[in-house]
Short mmCIF file of C-alpha atoms and ligand atoms in Angstrom, two decimals:
data_model
loop_
_atom_site.label_atom_id
_atom_site.label_comp_id
_atom_site.label_asym_id
_atom_site.label_seq_id
_atom_site.Cartn_x
_atom_site.Cartn_y
_atom_site.Cartn_z
CA MET A 1422 -43.56 2.54 24.36
CA GLN A 1423 -40.69 1.49 26.58
CA HIS A 1424 -37.36 2.00 24.78
CA LYS A 1425 -34.70 -0.66 24.73
CA THR A 1426 -31.64 0.84 26.38
CA PHE A 1427 -28.07 -0.42 26.59
CA TYR A 1428 -24.97 0.11 28.67
CA ILE A 1429 -21.56 -1.27 27.65
CA LYS A 1430 -18.70 -1.62 30.10
CA THR A 1431 -15.35 -1.99 28.30
CA PHE A 1432 -12.26 -3.67 29.71
CA GLY A 1433 -8.82 -3.99 28.11
CA CYS A 1434 -7.19 -2.78 24.93
CA GLN A 1435 -7.95 -0.35 22.09
CA MET A 1436 -9.36 -3.19 20.02
CA ASN A 1437 -12.04 -3.65 22.66
CA ILE A 1438 -12.73 0.11 22.69
CA ARG A 1439 -13.25 -0.01 18.94
CA ASP A 1440 -15.42 -3.16 19.21
CA THR A 1441 -17.55 -1.37 21.80
CA GLU A 1442 -18.09 1.53 19.36
CA ILE A 1443 -19.18 -0.98 16.73
CA MET A 1444 -21.59 -2.72 19.12
CA ALA A 1445 -23.01 0.67 20.21
CA GLN A 1446 -23.58 1.64 16.59
CA THR A 1447 -25.18 -1.70 15.70
CA LEU A 1448 -27.53 -1.42 18.65
CA SER A 1449 -28.45 2.20 17.84
CA GLU A 1450 -29.28 1.16 14.28
CA ASN A 1451 -31.60 -1.46 15.75
CA GLY A 1452 -33.62 0.89 17.90
CA TYR A 1453 -31.67 0.81 21.14
CA ILE A 1454 -30.78 3.97 23.04
CA GLU A 1455 -27.54 4.27 24.98
CA SER A 1456 -28.02 4.64 28.69
CA CYS A 1457 -25.62 6.33 31.09
CA SER A 1458 -25.91 3.81 33.91
CA ILE A 1459 -26.28 0.08 34.44
CA GLU A 1460 -29.39 0.65 36.55
CA ASP A 1461 -31.26 2.36 33.69
CA ALA A 1462 -30.30 -0.15 31.03
CA SER A 1463 -32.46 -2.98 29.71
CA LEU A 1464 -29.30 -4.51 28.20
CA VAL A 1465 -25.89 -4.60 29.88
CA ILE A 1466 -22.87 -5.76 27.89
CA LEU A 1467 -19.47 -6.48 29.40
CA ASN A 1468 -16.79 -6.28 26.73
CA THR A 1469 -14.09 -8.26 28.47
CA CYS A 1470 -10.32 -8.79 28.52
CA SER A 1471 -8.40 -11.91 29.52
CA ILE A 1472 -4.81 -10.88 28.82
CA ARG A 1473 -3.84 -11.25 32.49
CA ALA A 1474 -5.57 -12.97 35.41
CA LYS A 1475 -6.29 -9.62 37.08
CA ALA A 1476 -8.24 -8.33 34.08
CA GLU A 1477 -10.34 -11.48 34.10
CA GLN A 1478 -10.99 -11.26 37.85
CA LYS A 1479 -12.40 -7.74 37.38
CA VAL A 1480 -14.87 -9.08 34.83
CA PHE A 1481 -16.05 -11.91 37.08
CA SER A 1482 -16.49 -9.63 40.07
CA LEU A 1483 -18.66 -7.20 38.06
CA LEU A 1484 -20.59 -10.15 36.62
CA GLY A 1485 -21.22 -11.38 40.18
CA SER A 1486 -22.60 -8.04 41.27
CA LEU A 1487 -24.92 -7.88 38.24
CA ARG A 1488 -26.85 -10.75 39.79
CA ARG A 1489 -28.50 -8.23 42.12
CA ASN A 1490 -29.38 -5.88 39.24
CA LYS A 1491 -31.05 -8.77 37.47
CA GLN A 1492 -33.05 -9.66 40.61
CA ALA A 1493 -34.25 -6.06 40.83
CA ASN A 1494 -34.99 -5.96 37.10
CA PRO A 1495 -35.69 -9.49 35.79
CA LEU A 1496 -36.26 -8.22 32.23
CA MET A 1497 -32.70 -6.92 32.03
CA GLN A 1498 -30.58 -8.79 29.46
CA ILE A 1499 -26.93 -9.44 30.32
CA CYS A 1500 -24.42 -10.16 27.56
CA VAL A 1501 -20.74 -11.06 27.92
CA ALA A 1502 -18.55 -10.21 24.92
CA GLY A 1503 -14.81 -9.96 24.26
CA CYS A 1504 -11.92 -12.23 25.13
CA VAL A 1505 -13.26 -13.82 28.34
CA ALA A 1506 -16.47 -14.63 26.48
CA GLN A 1507 -14.47 -16.18 23.66
CA GLN A 1508 -12.45 -18.33 26.03
CA GLU A 1509 -15.09 -19.38 28.52
CA GLY A 1510 -18.08 -19.59 26.13
CA GLN A 1511 -20.68 -22.08 27.25
CA ARG A 1512 -19.12 -22.37 30.71
CA ILE A 1513 -20.36 -18.85 31.54
CA ILE A 1514 -23.91 -19.79 30.54
CA GLU A 1515 -23.71 -22.90 32.72
CA ARG A 1516 -22.21 -21.21 35.76
CA MET A 1517 -24.09 -17.91 35.66
CA PRO A 1518 -27.84 -18.26 35.27
CA HIS A 1519 -28.28 -14.47 35.15
CA VAL A 1520 -26.25 -14.20 31.90
CA ASP A 1521 -28.42 -14.32 28.76
CA LEU A 1522 -25.88 -14.23 25.94
CA VAL A 1523 -22.17 -14.92 25.52
CA ILE A 1524 -20.66 -13.80 22.22
CA GLY A 1525 -17.21 -14.50 20.86
CA THR A 1526 -15.01 -11.74 19.52
CA GLN A 1527 -16.30 -12.06 15.93
CA HIS A 1528 -19.99 -11.75 16.70
CA ILE A 1529 -20.22 -8.04 17.41
CA TYR A 1530 -21.63 -7.31 13.96
CA ASN A 1531 -24.72 -9.50 14.27
CA LEU A 1532 -25.29 -8.63 17.91
CA ALA A 1533 -28.88 -7.40 17.53
CA GLN A 1534 -29.98 -10.68 15.91
CA LEU A 1535 -28.22 -12.76 18.56
CA LEU A 1536 -29.91 -10.74 21.31
CA GLU A 1537 -33.29 -11.44 19.81
CA ASN A 1538 -32.55 -15.16 19.74
CA SER A 1539 -31.22 -15.14 23.28
CA ALA A 1540 -34.50 -13.67 24.54
CA VAL A 1541 -35.91 -17.10 23.65
CA ASN A 1542 -32.90 -19.28 24.43
CA ARG A 1543 -29.82 -18.43 26.51
CA THR A 1544 -26.85 -19.00 24.22
CA ALA A 1545 -23.10 -18.85 23.83
CA VAL A 1546 -21.76 -18.15 20.34
CA ASN A 1547 -18.07 -18.47 19.78
CA LEU A 1548 -15.59 -17.60 17.12
CA ALA A 1549 -15.36 -19.73 14.06
CA ASP A 1550 -11.74 -20.28 13.06
CA ASP A 1551 -12.21 -18.90 9.56
CA TYR A 1552 -13.91 -15.55 9.63
CA GLU A 1553 -13.87 -12.34 7.70
CA ILE A 1554 -13.93 -8.81 9.08
CA PRO A 1555 -17.14 -7.50 7.51
CA ARG A 1556 -17.40 -4.31 5.57
CA PHE A 1557 -18.55 -1.80 8.16
CA VAL A 1558 -19.77 1.76 7.72
CA PRO A 1559 -18.80 3.78 10.77
CA ASP A 1560 -21.14 6.10 12.59
CA VAL A 1561 -19.73 9.53 11.93
CA SER A 1562 -22.29 11.49 13.93
CA THR A 1563 -20.29 13.24 16.61
CA SER A 1564 -23.26 13.75 18.92
CA ARG A 1565 -25.09 10.83 20.43
CA SER A 1566 -28.31 12.79 20.53
CA GLN A 1567 -30.39 9.71 21.30
CA LEU A 1568 -28.81 9.16 24.70
CA LYS A 1569 -31.28 8.64 27.47
CA THR A 1570 -30.96 11.20 30.31
CA ALA A 1571 -27.75 13.12 30.87
CA PRO A 1572 -25.33 11.75 28.26
CA PRO A 1573 -21.84 10.57 29.06
CA ALA A 1574 -20.68 12.62 26.08
CA PRO A 1575 -18.04 10.81 24.04
CA PRO A 1576 -14.62 12.12 25.06
CA PRO A 1577 -14.15 15.17 22.81
CA HIS A 1578 -10.87 13.88 21.42
CA PHE A 1579 -12.70 10.88 19.93
CA GLN A 1580 -14.40 13.27 17.55
CA TYR A 1581 -11.07 14.15 15.96
CA SER A 1582 -9.07 11.01 16.63
CA ARG A 1583 -10.45 7.55 15.90
CA PHE A 1584 -9.32 3.93 15.81
CA VAL A 1585 -9.75 1.85 12.68
CA THR A 1586 -9.33 -1.92 12.80
CA ILE A 1587 -7.19 -3.22 9.92
CA MET A 1588 -6.61 -6.78 11.06
CA GLN A 1589 -7.40 -9.11 13.92
CA GLY A 1590 -6.01 -12.22 15.48
CA CYS A 1591 -2.44 -13.42 15.74
CA ASN A 1592 -0.45 -16.34 14.33
CA ASN A 1593 2.67 -15.84 16.42
CA PHE A 1594 1.81 -17.91 19.49
CA CYS A 1595 4.09 -16.25 22.00
CA THR A 1596 4.01 -18.80 24.78
CA TYR A 1597 2.45 -16.54 27.45
CA CYS A 1598 -0.31 -15.07 25.29
CA VAL A 1599 -4.02 -15.91 25.06
CA VAL A 1600 -4.65 -13.68 22.05
CA PRO A 1601 -4.25 -16.39 19.38
CA TYR A 1602 -6.95 -18.31 21.27
CA THR A 1603 -9.31 -15.40 22.00
CA ARG A 1604 -8.96 -13.51 18.73
CA GLY A 1605 -8.20 -16.46 16.49
CA ARG A 1606 -5.90 -16.63 13.50
CA GLU A 1607 -4.81 -13.51 11.65
CA VAL A 1608 -7.36 -11.99 9.32
CA SER A 1609 -6.73 -8.74 7.43
CA ARG A 1610 -9.44 -6.38 6.23
CA ARG A 1611 -9.69 -5.41 2.59
CA VAL A 1612 -7.83 -2.24 1.61
CA VAL A 1613 -10.93 -0.64 0.05
CA ASP A 1614 -12.96 -1.16 3.21
CA ILE A 1615 -10.28 0.45 5.34
CA ILE A 1616 -9.84 3.40 2.98
CA ASP A 1617 -13.62 3.95 2.70
CA GLU A 1618 -13.98 3.86 6.48
CA ILE A 1619 -11.19 6.38 7.00
CA ARG A 1620 -12.50 8.67 4.23
CA LEU A 1621 -15.89 8.79 5.89
CA LEU A 1622 -14.31 9.62 9.23
CA VAL A 1623 -12.08 12.32 7.76
CA ASP A 1624 -15.04 13.85 5.89
CA SER A 1625 -16.82 14.12 9.23
CA GLY A 1626 -13.95 16.08 10.80
CA VAL A 1627 -11.60 13.38 12.11
CA SER A 1628 -7.96 14.37 11.52
CA GLU A 1629 -6.06 11.63 13.35
CA ILE A 1630 -6.36 7.89 12.75
CA THR A 1631 -4.79 5.00 14.65
CA LEU A 1632 -4.72 1.75 12.69
CA LEU A 1633 -5.37 -1.20 14.97
CA GLY A 1634 -4.39 -4.84 14.92
CA GLN A 1635 -2.82 -7.38 17.26
CA ASN A 1636 0.13 -7.52 14.91
CA VAL A 1637 -0.23 -4.85 12.22
CA ASN A 1638 3.16 -5.65 10.67
CA SER A 1639 1.79 -8.85 9.22
CA TYR A 1640 -1.14 -7.06 7.56
CA GLY A 1641 -2.05 -8.66 4.23
CA ARG A 1642 -0.13 -11.88 4.82
CA ALA A 1643 -2.85 -14.30 5.84
CA ASN A 1644 -5.43 -13.45 3.17
CA PRO A 1645 -5.65 -11.31 0.03
CA VAL A 1646 -6.58 -7.69 0.76
CA SER A 1647 -6.14 -5.90 -2.58
CA GLU A 1648 -8.81 -5.86 -5.27
CA ASP A 1649 -6.71 -7.76 -7.81
CA GLY A 1650 -5.29 -10.17 -5.24
CA THR A 1651 -1.69 -8.96 -5.62
CA PRO A 1652 0.46 -8.89 -2.47
CA PHE A 1653 -0.15 -5.81 -0.34
CA SER A 1654 1.92 -5.00 2.73
CA PHE A 1655 1.34 -2.90 5.84
CA ALA A 1656 3.81 -0.29 4.55
CA MET A 1657 1.80 -0.06 1.32
CA LEU A 1658 -1.35 0.45 3.36
CA LEU A 1659 0.31 3.30 5.31
CA HIS A 1660 1.24 5.01 2.02
CA ARG A 1661 -2.29 4.56 0.68
CA VAL A 1662 -3.95 5.89 3.86
CA ALA A 1663 -1.56 8.86 3.96
CA GLU A 1664 -2.88 9.98 0.55
CA ILE A 1665 -6.32 10.67 2.04
CA ASP A 1666 -6.96 14.41 1.84
CA GLY A 1667 -7.56 16.09 5.18
CA LEU A 1668 -5.89 13.44 7.33
CA LYS A 1669 -3.23 15.11 9.47
CA ARG A 1670 -1.88 12.39 11.74
CA LEU A 1671 -1.51 8.67 11.29
CA ARG A 1672 -0.51 6.16 13.98
CA PHE A 1673 -0.70 2.40 14.38
CA THR A 1674 -0.51 -0.22 17.07
CA THR A 1675 0.69 -2.87 17.81
CA SER A 1676 3.72 -4.58 16.30
CA ASN A 1677 5.80 -7.66 16.91
CA PRO A 1678 9.48 -6.82 16.27
CA ARG A 1679 9.97 -10.12 14.44
CA ASP A 1680 7.75 -8.85 11.62
CA LEU A 1681 9.29 -5.38 11.36
CA SER A 1682 10.33 -4.83 7.75
CA ALA A 1683 12.85 -2.40 6.24
CA GLU A 1684 9.94 -1.16 4.12
CA LEU A 1685 8.05 -0.18 7.28
CA ILE A 1686 11.07 1.52 8.83
CA ASN A 1687 11.41 3.61 5.65
CA CYS A 1688 7.81 4.79 6.05
CA PHE A 1689 8.96 6.94 8.97
CA ALA A 1690 11.28 8.81 6.62
CA GLU A 1691 8.86 8.88 3.68
CA ILE A 1692 5.41 9.65 5.08
CA ASP A 1693 4.97 13.16 6.49
CA ILE A 1694 1.81 12.49 8.48
CA LEU A 1695 3.10 9.27 10.05
CA CYS A 1696 3.66 10.26 13.66
CA PRO A 1697 7.23 9.85 14.99
CA GLN A 1698 6.16 7.32 17.57
CA PHE A 1699 6.57 3.56 17.71
CA HIS A 1700 5.31 1.06 20.27
CA LEU A 1701 7.67 -1.88 19.83
CA PRO A 1702 7.06 -4.45 22.60
CA VAL A 1703 10.28 -6.27 23.51
CA GLN A 1704 8.90 -8.25 26.52
CA SER A 1705 12.34 -9.11 28.01
CA GLY A 1706 15.97 -8.05 27.75
CA SER A 1707 17.26 -11.65 27.93
CA ASP A 1708 17.77 -13.83 24.86
CA ALA A 1709 17.12 -16.98 26.92
CA VAL A 1710 13.76 -15.64 28.10
CA LEU A 1711 12.84 -14.40 24.60
CA LYS A 1712 13.49 -17.89 23.32
CA ARG A 1713 11.18 -19.45 25.88
CA MET A 1714 8.59 -16.81 25.00
CA ASN A 1715 8.86 -17.87 21.32
CA ARG A 1716 9.51 -14.27 20.29
CA LYS A 1717 11.88 -15.29 17.46
CA TYR A 1718 14.30 -12.35 17.73
CA THR A 1719 17.40 -11.69 19.82
CA ILE A 1720 18.27 -8.53 21.71
CA ASP A 1721 21.00 -7.78 19.16
CA GLN A 1722 18.45 -7.93 16.36
CA TYR A 1723 16.05 -5.78 18.37
CA LEU A 1724 18.73 -3.16 19.03
CA ASP A 1725 19.54 -3.13 15.35
CA MET A 1726 15.87 -2.34 14.59
CA VAL A 1727 15.92 0.47 17.16
CA GLN A 1728 19.02 1.90 15.55
CA ARG A 1729 17.54 1.74 12.06
CA LEU A 1730 14.29 3.35 13.26
CA ARG A 1731 16.24 6.17 14.83
CA GLY A 1732 18.27 6.47 11.67
CA ALA A 1733 15.11 6.87 9.58
CA CYS A 1734 13.47 9.21 12.09
CA PRO A 1735 15.83 10.73 14.67
CA ASP A 1736 13.08 12.20 16.89
CA ILE A 1737 11.02 9.01 17.05
CA ALA A 1738 9.55 8.31 20.51
CA LEU A 1739 9.84 4.64 21.44
CA THR A 1740 7.70 2.77 23.93
CA THR A 1741 7.57 -0.89 24.85
CA ASP A 1742 5.83 -3.64 26.82
CA MET A 1743 7.77 -5.71 29.31
CA ILE A 1744 6.81 -8.91 31.12
CA ILE A 1745 8.58 -9.25 34.45
CA GLY A 1746 9.10 -12.66 36.05
CA PHE A 1747 8.45 -14.96 33.09
CA PRO A 1748 8.96 -18.62 34.16
CA GLY A 1749 12.67 -19.32 34.60
CA GLU A 1750 13.68 -15.63 34.68
CA THR A 1751 16.90 -15.51 36.72
CA HIS A 1752 18.45 -12.58 38.49
CA ARG A 1753 20.87 -12.34 35.53
CA ASP A 1754 18.00 -12.32 33.00
CA PHE A 1755 16.35 -9.51 34.94
CA GLN A 1756 19.62 -7.55 34.93
CA ASP A 1757 19.65 -7.93 31.13
CA THR A 1758 16.19 -6.35 31.09
CA LEU A 1759 17.44 -3.44 33.17
CA ASP A 1760 20.47 -3.10 30.88
CA LEU A 1761 18.15 -2.90 27.88
CA LEU A 1762 16.36 0.02 29.54
CA GLU A 1763 19.68 1.86 29.82
CA THR A 1764 20.60 1.11 26.21
CA VAL A 1765 17.32 2.03 24.53
CA ARG A 1766 16.10 4.65 27.03
CA TYR A 1767 12.43 4.26 26.08
CA ASN A 1768 10.20 7.30 26.36
CA GLY A 1769 7.79 5.11 28.27
CA SER A 1770 6.88 1.50 28.90
CA PHE A 1771 4.05 -0.71 30.06
CA SER A 1772 5.27 -3.41 32.39
CA PHE A 1773 3.41 -6.34 33.86
CA LYS A 1774 4.10 -9.25 36.17
CA TYR A 1775 3.90 -12.50 34.25
CA SER A 1776 0.46 -14.03 34.68
CA ASP A 1777 -0.34 -17.68 33.95
CA ARG A 1778 -3.04 -17.95 31.28
CA PRO A 1779 -5.04 -21.12 30.75
CA GLY A 1780 -4.23 -23.04 27.58
CA THR A 1781 -0.90 -21.29 26.90
CA ARG A 1782 2.40 -23.11 26.63
CA ALA A 1783 4.03 -20.97 29.33
CA GLN A 1784 1.49 -22.27 31.80
CA GLN A 1785 3.17 -25.68 31.47
CA LEU A 1786 6.69 -24.32 32.11
CA ALA A 1787 8.51 -25.19 35.32
CA ASP A 1788 10.47 -22.67 37.42
CA LYS A 1789 7.67 -20.21 38.04
CA VAL A 1790 9.05 -17.06 39.65
CA PRO A 1791 7.60 -16.48 43.14
CA GLU A 1792 5.05 -13.70 43.40
CA GLU A 1793 7.15 -11.62 45.80
CA VAL A 1794 10.18 -11.79 43.48
CA LYS A 1795 8.04 -10.66 40.55
CA SER A 1796 6.67 -7.75 42.61
CA GLU A 1797 10.11 -6.70 43.73
CA ARG A 1798 11.54 -6.81 40.19
CA LEU A 1799 8.54 -4.97 38.77
CA GLN A 1800 9.03 -2.19 41.29
CA ILE A 1801 12.74 -1.85 40.45
CA PHE A 1802 11.95 -1.83 36.74
CA GLN A 1803 9.18 0.75 37.00
CA LYS A 1804 11.21 3.05 39.23
CA ARG A 1805 14.05 3.14 36.70
CA GLN A 1806 11.68 3.57 33.75
CA ASP A 1807 9.98 6.49 35.53
CA GLU A 1808 13.35 8.19 35.98
CA ILE A 1809 14.23 7.66 32.33
CA SER A 1810 10.78 8.89 31.19
CA LEU A 1811 11.35 12.08 33.19
CA GLU A 1812 14.83 12.54 31.74
CA ARG A 1813 13.45 11.96 28.26
CA ASN A 1814 10.61 14.43 28.83
CA ARG A 1815 13.10 17.06 29.99
CA GLU A 1816 14.73 16.89 26.56
CA TYR A 1817 11.64 18.69 25.22
CA LEU A 1818 12.03 21.70 27.56
CA GLY A 1819 12.06 24.95 25.57
CA ASN A 1820 11.09 23.14 22.34
CA VAL A 1821 8.24 24.31 20.15
CA VAL A 1822 5.88 21.39 19.52
CA LYS A 1823 2.59 21.08 17.67
CA ILE A 1824 -0.31 19.66 19.65
CA ARG A 1825 -3.78 18.58 18.68
CA VAL A 1826 -6.14 20.02 21.28
CA GLU A 1827 -8.19 17.29 22.97
CA LYS A 1828 -9.90 18.97 25.89
CA VAL A 1829 -10.70 22.56 26.83
CA SER A 1830 -12.16 23.35 30.23
CA ALA A 1831 -12.02 25.94 33.01
CA GLU A 1832 -9.02 24.07 34.42
CA GLY A 1833 -7.01 24.41 31.23
CA VAL A 1834 -6.27 22.82 27.89
CA THR A 1835 -4.96 19.33 27.14
CA GLY A 1836 -3.47 18.20 23.86
CA ARG A 1837 -1.20 15.61 22.35
CA THR A 1838 2.02 15.90 20.36
CA ALA A 1839 2.83 13.83 17.29
CA THR A 1840 5.19 11.84 19.54
CA ASN A 1841 2.09 11.04 21.66
CA HIS A 1842 3.10 13.12 24.67
CA ILE A 1843 0.28 14.65 26.68
CA VAL A 1844 0.64 18.42 27.07
CA HIS A 1845 -1.24 20.69 29.49
CA LEU A 1846 -1.74 24.43 28.92
CA PRO A 1847 -2.94 26.92 31.56
CA PRO A 1848 -6.59 28.10 31.58
CA GLU A 1849 -5.81 31.47 29.97
CA HIS A 1850 -5.35 29.63 26.67
CA ASN A 1851 -8.83 28.15 26.64
CA THR A 1852 -9.96 30.11 23.61
CA VAL A 1853 -8.64 27.24 21.46
CA ARG A 1854 -11.04 24.45 20.45
CA PRO A 1855 -10.81 20.65 20.52
CA GLY A 1856 -9.43 19.49 17.19
CA ASP A 1857 -7.27 22.61 16.69
CA TYR A 1858 -3.59 22.12 15.93
CA ILE A 1859 -1.49 24.71 17.75
CA ASP A 1860 2.20 25.39 18.33
CA VAL A 1861 3.25 25.58 21.97
CA THR A 1862 6.51 25.99 23.87
CA VAL A 1863 7.27 23.29 26.45
CA SER A 1864 7.82 24.95 29.84
CA PHE A 1865 7.77 22.03 32.28
CA ALA A 1866 8.45 18.29 32.07
CA GLY A 1867 6.82 15.82 34.43
CA GLN A 1868 7.09 12.05 34.42
CA HIS A 1869 3.85 11.43 32.55
CA ALA A 1870 3.09 14.76 30.86
CA LEU A 1871 4.49 18.07 29.69
CA LYS A 1872 3.30 21.60 30.41
CA ALA A 1873 3.50 24.33 27.82
CA VAL A 1874 2.43 27.84 26.89
CA LEU A 1875 0.96 29.03 23.63
CA LEU A 1876 3.50 30.32 21.16
CA SER A 1877 2.51 33.95 20.60
N1 5AD R 2146 1.27 -12.10 31.55
C1 5AD R 2146 1.70 -10.82 31.66
N2 5AD R 2146 1.65 -9.94 30.65
C2 5AD R 2146 1.15 -10.36 29.48
N3 5AD R 2146 0.97 -9.73 28.30
C3 5AD R 2146 0.41 -10.58 27.43
N4 5AD R 2146 0.21 -11.78 28.03
C4 5AD R 2146 0.67 -11.67 29.29
C5 5AD R 2146 0.74 -12.55 30.39
N5 5AD R 2146 0.32 -13.82 30.30
C6 5AD R 2146 1.40 -8.36 28.06
C7 5AD R 2146 2.46 -8.28 26.96
C8 5AD R 2146 1.70 -7.69 25.82
C9 5AD R 2146 0.71 -6.81 26.53
C10 5AD R 2146 -0.46 -6.40 25.72
O1 5AD R 2146 0.30 -7.58 27.62
O2 5AD R 2146 3.48 -7.41 27.40
O3 5AD R 2146 2.54 -6.96 24.93
FE1 SF4 R 2147 0.20 -12.28 21.81
FE2 SF4 R 2147 2.63 -12.55 20.74
FE3 SF4 R 2147 0.47 -12.35 19.15
FE4 SF4 R 2147 1.30 -10.20 20.53
S1 SF4 R 2147 2.44 -11.26 18.93
S2 SF4 R 2147 -0.83 -10.94 20.34
S3 SF4 R 2147 2.05 -11.13 22.42
S4 SF4 R 2147 0.90 -14.03 20.57
#
């Protein structure tokens, strides 16, 4: 009998990576076998991202080239999932006759059923506005023994470090952002479901968990999550997760500063296994721009949060996201952004040129910044951030840090610190194993990674 085989190409954020794992598991439970190439697959899924125009263009160009694969193999099913699917829906079905199924971001759990239906009728299924994140039992098998032909083994660090979705969607409506439209309104998962999922993972050998949500700080606000319906905050969830025996590191992403509570800041002082690392996207250093972005905090308030975080946890590593060239951004506004870099001295940042997204309020704003100005400012910003990252990394020189080993090969060993720094060790240390926690001495600091030697 010919096996049904699938290949999933993932674009975008960690939420999509986690959704891809869920789709892969659902398909495996329904008799599909994962394939290591598009050519060998009877089902190809694109799990897409629409956060910026560039991400979306990548999806459409791969979709275009799949037309040829379908001609060569007319029985191949093509499914578009993720944020582009959510936004474009039926339009993809109409424009692209080689696409069989388009599923919105909430339909990953009943994927197998939808695929069966789409074999009869090409369909687009979008997100309903009121949804629930189903109870989901994760696949804890670390080997994907069913893989057809040479397996693209899961990256070894995934066996010890996993993402767990705690909430989805966003109610904040920052004016540049498509997420409230592609992921819908905020929905939080029940505490018991999250704890059960993490327990299963930890029992199977996972020692590091990253809690995922578009805006984890507002966990538990939109719907009841506790068994007795009493209010339950994100900080309470962190405390509860930290009690799980065998869990060694806990992280979370991502947060909107406007929802950062004192209770959460205290967690960094109170919870041992909570990693001293915080991604706190600021988006701009100018109050005027923040206002037009609908971020609902000022730079003074943001700096106060930074100070309190550093007070609670002096060695906390801070990272941020920055949008360069938001409509109306003046030279002065951009200088404010550069000044913020000097004040906070982030360990690292992700910076992007503003990109117009359909349906957002920012798309309607006048005073769009010309492309060449955005490029020039982005370059200036990134150059300065790179210098600061290097200076920050040099502060670790000579320090003893604990790393969780992720990869061991003939070329050497790679691991990660609690602060989320990548650390490389020379090949002579490759007697350690992925998942081990080892103490190392930092011997070299680069812009993006550290080098170290094993502490004897
Ligand atoms: N243009 C550029 N960057 C954007 N981001 C979100 N929307 C846009 C947009 N329209 C960035 C923000 C966010 C990160 C995930 O992507 O910085 O924090
Ligand atoms: Fe988008 Fe703002 Fe929500 Fe983040 S907080 S997902 S940037 S709308």
